[in-house]
XYZ file of C-alpha atoms in Angstrom:
304
model
C -4.736 -72.068 -35.414
C -2.672 -68.992 -36.251
C -3.890 -68.207 -39.735
C -6.369 -70.171 -41.773
C -5.825 -73.938 -42.003
C -5.554 -73.595 -45.781
C -2.682 -71.108 -45.517
C -0.907 -73.274 -42.951
C -1.321 -76.407 -45.081
C -0.156 -74.644 -48.260
C 2.909 -73.187 -46.517
C 3.694 -76.625 -45.080
C 4.312 -77.881 -48.636
C 7.668 -76.080 -48.593
C 9.367 -78.049 -45.783
C 7.815 -81.240 -47.169
C 9.513 -80.517 -50.510
C 12.746 -79.543 -48.737
C 12.741 -83.006 -47.217
C 13.390 -84.444 -50.687
C 16.717 -82.606 -51.006
C 18.751 -85.383 -49.367
C 17.405 -88.118 -51.658
C 17.851 -86.021 -54.798
C 21.387 -85.028 -53.763
C 22.543 -88.564 -53.019
C 20.885 -90.196 -56.030
C 21.355 -87.635 -58.822
C 24.025 -85.028 -58.029
C 27.823 -85.339 -58.175
C 29.364 -86.112 -54.760
C 31.176 -83.607 -52.543
C 29.707 -80.544 -54.258
C 27.259 -79.135 -51.708
C 28.045 -75.480 -52.393
C 27.629 -76.007 -56.121
C 24.236 -77.540 -55.390
C 23.311 -74.541 -53.250
C 24.485 -72.108 -55.933
C 22.644 -73.867 -58.760
C 19.525 -74.015 -56.591
C 19.467 -70.325 -55.761
C 20.930 -68.190 -58.543
C 19.189 -69.621 -61.653
C 15.864 -69.720 -59.788
C 16.282 -66.126 -58.628
C 17.220 -64.844 -62.082
C 14.271 -66.698 -63.638
C 11.847 -65.107 -61.165
C 13.329 -61.678 -61.890
C 12.815 -62.219 -65.611
C 9.222 -63.312 -65.040
C 8.299 -60.484 -62.679
C 10.502 -57.748 -64.209
C 10.584 -55.928 -60.865
C 13.855 -54.888 -59.223
C 14.369 -53.630 -55.669
C 14.650 -49.898 -55.210
C 15.714 -47.571 -52.455
C 15.928 -49.151 -49.044
C 14.905 -52.494 -50.496
C 18.239 -52.896 -52.280
C 20.074 -53.509 -48.997
C 17.101 -55.186 -47.335
C 16.894 -57.753 -50.148
C 20.651 -58.333 -49.803
C 20.345 -58.889 -46.045
C 17.371 -61.242 -46.389
C 19.038 -63.102 -49.264
C 22.153 -63.599 -47.154
C 20.268 -64.813 -44.075
C 17.821 -67.094 -45.896
C 20.131 -68.348 -48.666
C 23.726 -67.127 -48.943
C 24.748 -67.692 -45.308
C 22.224 -70.369 -44.383
C 23.143 -72.822 -47.153
C 26.927 -72.968 -46.478
C 26.329 -73.339 -42.733
C 23.786 -76.064 -43.402
C 26.183 -78.011 -45.611
C 29.119 -77.488 -43.228
C 27.031 -78.969 -40.412
C 25.998 -81.850 -42.662
C 29.640 -82.621 -43.508
C 30.996 -82.309 -39.958
C 28.133 -84.081 -38.187
C 26.028 -87.175 -38.732
C 22.881 -86.242 -40.624
C 20.709 -86.930 -37.588
C 22.578 -84.477 -35.363
C 22.458 -81.793 -38.077
C 18.696 -82.293 -38.398
C 18.221 -81.934 -34.634
C 20.146 -78.645 -34.625
C 17.926 -77.442 -37.456
C 14.872 -78.359 -35.388
C 16.013 -75.844 -32.762
C 15.141 -73.111 -35.274
C 11.572 -72.563 -33.999
C 12.925 -71.729 -30.535
C 15.308 -69.164 -32.067
C 12.400 -67.727 -34.029
C 10.257 -67.392 -30.908
C 13.043 -65.445 -29.172
C 13.692 -63.127 -32.135
C 9.977 -62.602 -32.759
C 9.599 -61.483 -29.146
C 12.405 -58.940 -29.612
C 11.562 -57.613 -33.073
C 7.857 -58.318 -33.597
C 6.453 -58.155 -30.069
C 5.105 -61.692 -30.532
C 5.142 -62.808 -26.914
C 6.259 -66.467 -26.658
C 3.598 -68.408 -24.799
C 4.265 -71.430 -22.632
C 2.636 -73.822 -25.069
C 4.778 -72.575 -27.971
C 7.970 -73.021 -25.976
C 6.782 -76.492 -25.013
C 5.988 -77.181 -28.678
C 9.562 -76.259 -29.593
C 11.067 -78.754 -27.153
C 8.541 -81.428 -28.179
C 9.523 -80.912 -31.807
C 13.244 -81.257 -31.068
C 12.609 -84.406 -29.047
C 10.451 -85.956 -31.774
C 12.974 -85.193 -34.515
C 15.770 -86.656 -32.374
C 13.865 -89.946 -32.149
C 13.504 -90.002 -35.933
C 17.070 -89.183 -36.949
C 19.493 -89.672 -34.035
C 21.653 -92.806 -33.929
C 23.481 -94.227 -30.930
C 26.861 -94.040 -32.704
C 26.574 -90.315 -33.488
C 29.867 -88.440 -33.054
C 29.762 -84.754 -32.115
C 32.031 -82.124 -33.625
C 32.346 -78.616 -32.185
C 32.642 -76.821 -35.518
C 29.706 -78.772 -36.911
C 27.536 -77.996 -33.894
C 28.359 -74.280 -34.118
C 27.590 -74.298 -37.846
C 24.294 -76.115 -37.314
C 23.135 -73.732 -34.592
C 24.313 -70.695 -36.576
C 22.448 -71.947 -39.635
C 19.249 -72.359 -37.628
C 19.719 -68.880 -36.172
C 20.349 -67.425 -39.642
C 17.108 -68.854 -41.008
C 15.220 -67.733 -37.890
C 16.559 -64.188 -38.308
C 15.629 -64.217 -41.995
C 12.103 -65.368 -41.174
C 11.580 -62.708 -38.497
C 13.060 -59.857 -40.554
C 10.984 -60.933 -43.570
C 7.928 -60.634 -41.340
C 9.055 -57.323 -39.818
C 9.893 -55.581 -43.079
C 7.043 -57.059 -45.104
C 6.882 -56.341 -48.844
C 7.201 -53.021 -50.666
C 3.879 -51.575 -51.784
C 2.699 -53.234 -54.971
C 5.340 -56.002 -54.876
C 4.087 -59.555 -54.526
C 5.733 -62.705 -53.227
C 7.108 -63.716 -56.659
C 9.527 -60.808 -57.267
C 10.243 -60.645 -53.532
C 11.414 -64.266 -53.690
C 13.465 -63.541 -56.801
C 15.311 -60.711 -55.065
C 16.376 -62.907 -52.170
C 17.368 -65.922 -54.259
C 19.437 -63.750 -56.597
C 21.172 -61.920 -53.736
C 21.889 -65.166 -51.899
C 23.040 -66.890 -55.087
C 25.462 -64.077 -55.934
C 26.915 -64.350 -52.443
C 27.437 -68.088 -52.993
C 29.371 -67.684 -56.284
C 32.794 -66.769 -54.803
C 32.355 -69.151 -51.872
C 31.608 -72.121 -54.133
C 34.476 -71.323 -56.505
C 37.020 -70.853 -53.714
C 36.031 -73.949 -51.760
C 35.081 -76.407 -54.516
C 36.669 -74.993 -57.665
C 35.211 -75.108 -61.156
C 32.070 -77.233 -61.591
C 32.511 -80.731 -63.048
C 30.942 -82.029 -66.248
C 27.289 -82.873 -65.645
C 25.400 -85.881 -66.967
C 21.678 -86.123 -67.593
C 20.880 -87.314 -64.078
C 22.751 -84.404 -62.488
C 21.057 -81.873 -64.763
C 17.656 -83.341 -63.877
C 18.480 -83.182 -60.171
C 19.644 -79.580 -60.332
C 16.535 -78.608 -62.322
C 14.297 -80.215 -59.722
C 16.067 -78.447 -56.859
C 16.070 -75.091 -58.652
C 12.458 -75.118 -59.882
C 10.528 -77.206 -57.352
C 12.797 -77.155 -54.294
C 13.746 -73.476 -54.509
C 11.779 -71.162 -56.829
C 8.333 -72.590 -56.072
C 9.136 -73.707 -52.512
C 10.548 -70.340 -51.419
C 7.712 -68.458 -53.117
C 5.258 -70.506 -51.028
C 7.405 -69.987 -47.933
C 7.654 -66.188 -48.179
C 3.955 -66.004 -49.033
C 3.238 -67.936 -45.843
C 5.494 -65.679 -43.751
C 3.524 -62.652 -44.939
C 0.236 -64.225 -43.795
C 1.155 -66.167 -40.650
C 2.833 -65.186 -37.370
C 6.569 -65.813 -37.512
C 6.353 -67.914 -34.356
C 3.876 -70.247 -36.057
C 5.355 -70.601 -39.541
C 8.731 -71.516 -38.014
C 7.298 -74.724 -36.553
C 6.510 -75.996 -40.046
C 10.237 -76.677 -40.611
C 9.823 -79.697 -38.325
C 8.149 -81.395 -41.277
C 11.385 -81.388 -43.301
C 13.247 -84.203 -41.465
C 9.989 -86.159 -41.251
C 9.518 -85.821 -45.002
C 13.148 -86.887 -45.576
C 12.606 -90.016 -43.469
C 9.414 -90.961 -45.320
C 11.043 -90.398 -48.723
C 14.048 -92.452 -47.643
C 11.706 -95.293 -46.676
C 9.519 -95.065 -49.798
C 12.135 -94.315 -52.467
C 15.449 -95.562 -51.068
C 14.304 -98.618 -49.125
C 15.444 -97.301 -45.758
C 13.763 -98.990 -42.802
C 11.697 -97.104 -40.234
C 11.776 -98.476 -36.695
C 8.897 -98.195 -34.193
C 10.918 -95.565 -32.293
C 11.251 -93.483 -35.461
C 7.520 -93.748 -36.131
C 6.842 -92.628 -32.555
C 9.223 -89.711 -33.080
C 7.312 -88.685 -36.210
C 4.077 -88.591 -34.261
C 5.678 -86.547 -31.457
C 7.327 -84.073 -33.853
C 4.092 -83.684 -35.803
C 2.256 -83.023 -32.545
C 4.829 -80.354 -31.677
C 4.285 -78.733 -35.064
C 0.507 -78.666 -34.547
C 0.884 -77.310 -31.011
C 3.027 -74.502 -32.410
C 0.120 -73.404 -34.613
C -2.293 -72.760 -31.732
C -2.643 -69.004 -31.204
C -2.371 -67.488 -27.744
C -5.579 -66.887 -25.892
C -6.997 -63.426 -26.302
C -6.869 -61.479 -23.040
C -10.180 -61.486 -21.195
C -11.592 -57.972 -20.996
C -12.144 -56.738 -17.449
C -15.659 -57.114 -16.106
C -17.296 -53.693 -15.995
C -18.208 -52.509 -12.530
C -21.887 -51.524 -12.389
C -22.453 -47.918 -11.550
C -24.586 -47.262 -8.508
C -26.814 -44.258 -9.086
C -26.230 -41.460 -6.659
C -29.276 -40.388 -4.665
C -30.938 -37.251 -5.949
C -30.949 -34.056 -3.935
C -34.710 -34.414 -3.193
C -34.230 -37.922 -1.751
C -31.227 -36.816 0.235
C -33.289 -34.047 1.793
């Protein structure tokens, strides 16, 4: 696999945790406040990580952190929620599953990671498997929702590839690096959330617990693991781990919310998981050319 199995497995915890977002949102958070949820996930977590690390971006990393924070958080979250509101959840999840294919294309352009045939195949297998898990026959398509879903997947793919391309500043670990991006993305979300949703409502104990879970577990820790994984794995491999998110959401819905899983959905889980594993296989190393044996030239005495 690309990277050690331990690194792959540890990084995979992030999309598994992200899969719990739907259940937490529907069961604990106030309705119709997706941007508030995104804001309260990102900004408090980012500020907390900055306080813990006490490291701020300098020089070129001021604008780089802003760009990465926008792509991974500030732009991605609103597009994600817009797609979720305009499309059935299954269709939005399928569009998100296209992300690995976007990442392969951008990694080829910016990282010289040549997309192999088996990785492209893995991307289509993953999309097909996720569609079996989440797609319903009565799904209604919406142009704006489809554009938002694809743009959100492209935004996250671009953030993943640029995070890999730029790396970390010397002496800066994944913790402050995560804090920079969450803070930048959260600050970008503040005016958007206020303009679209207005002032936040009064919060009860359940909502506070839900927001704390999303901020600490689903964002601060999850994104720290994610950016750590990006620094150690090829971008074209780590992107396939996002296929675990809709699978995790389906399992949590079955275990915690009593939602049924059909045989077709179970088959889709197996197919999507297979696509994720196929995406981890590294390309074959080029075979070195076989050296041509040198034939000794006859000496002058023999020639005479």
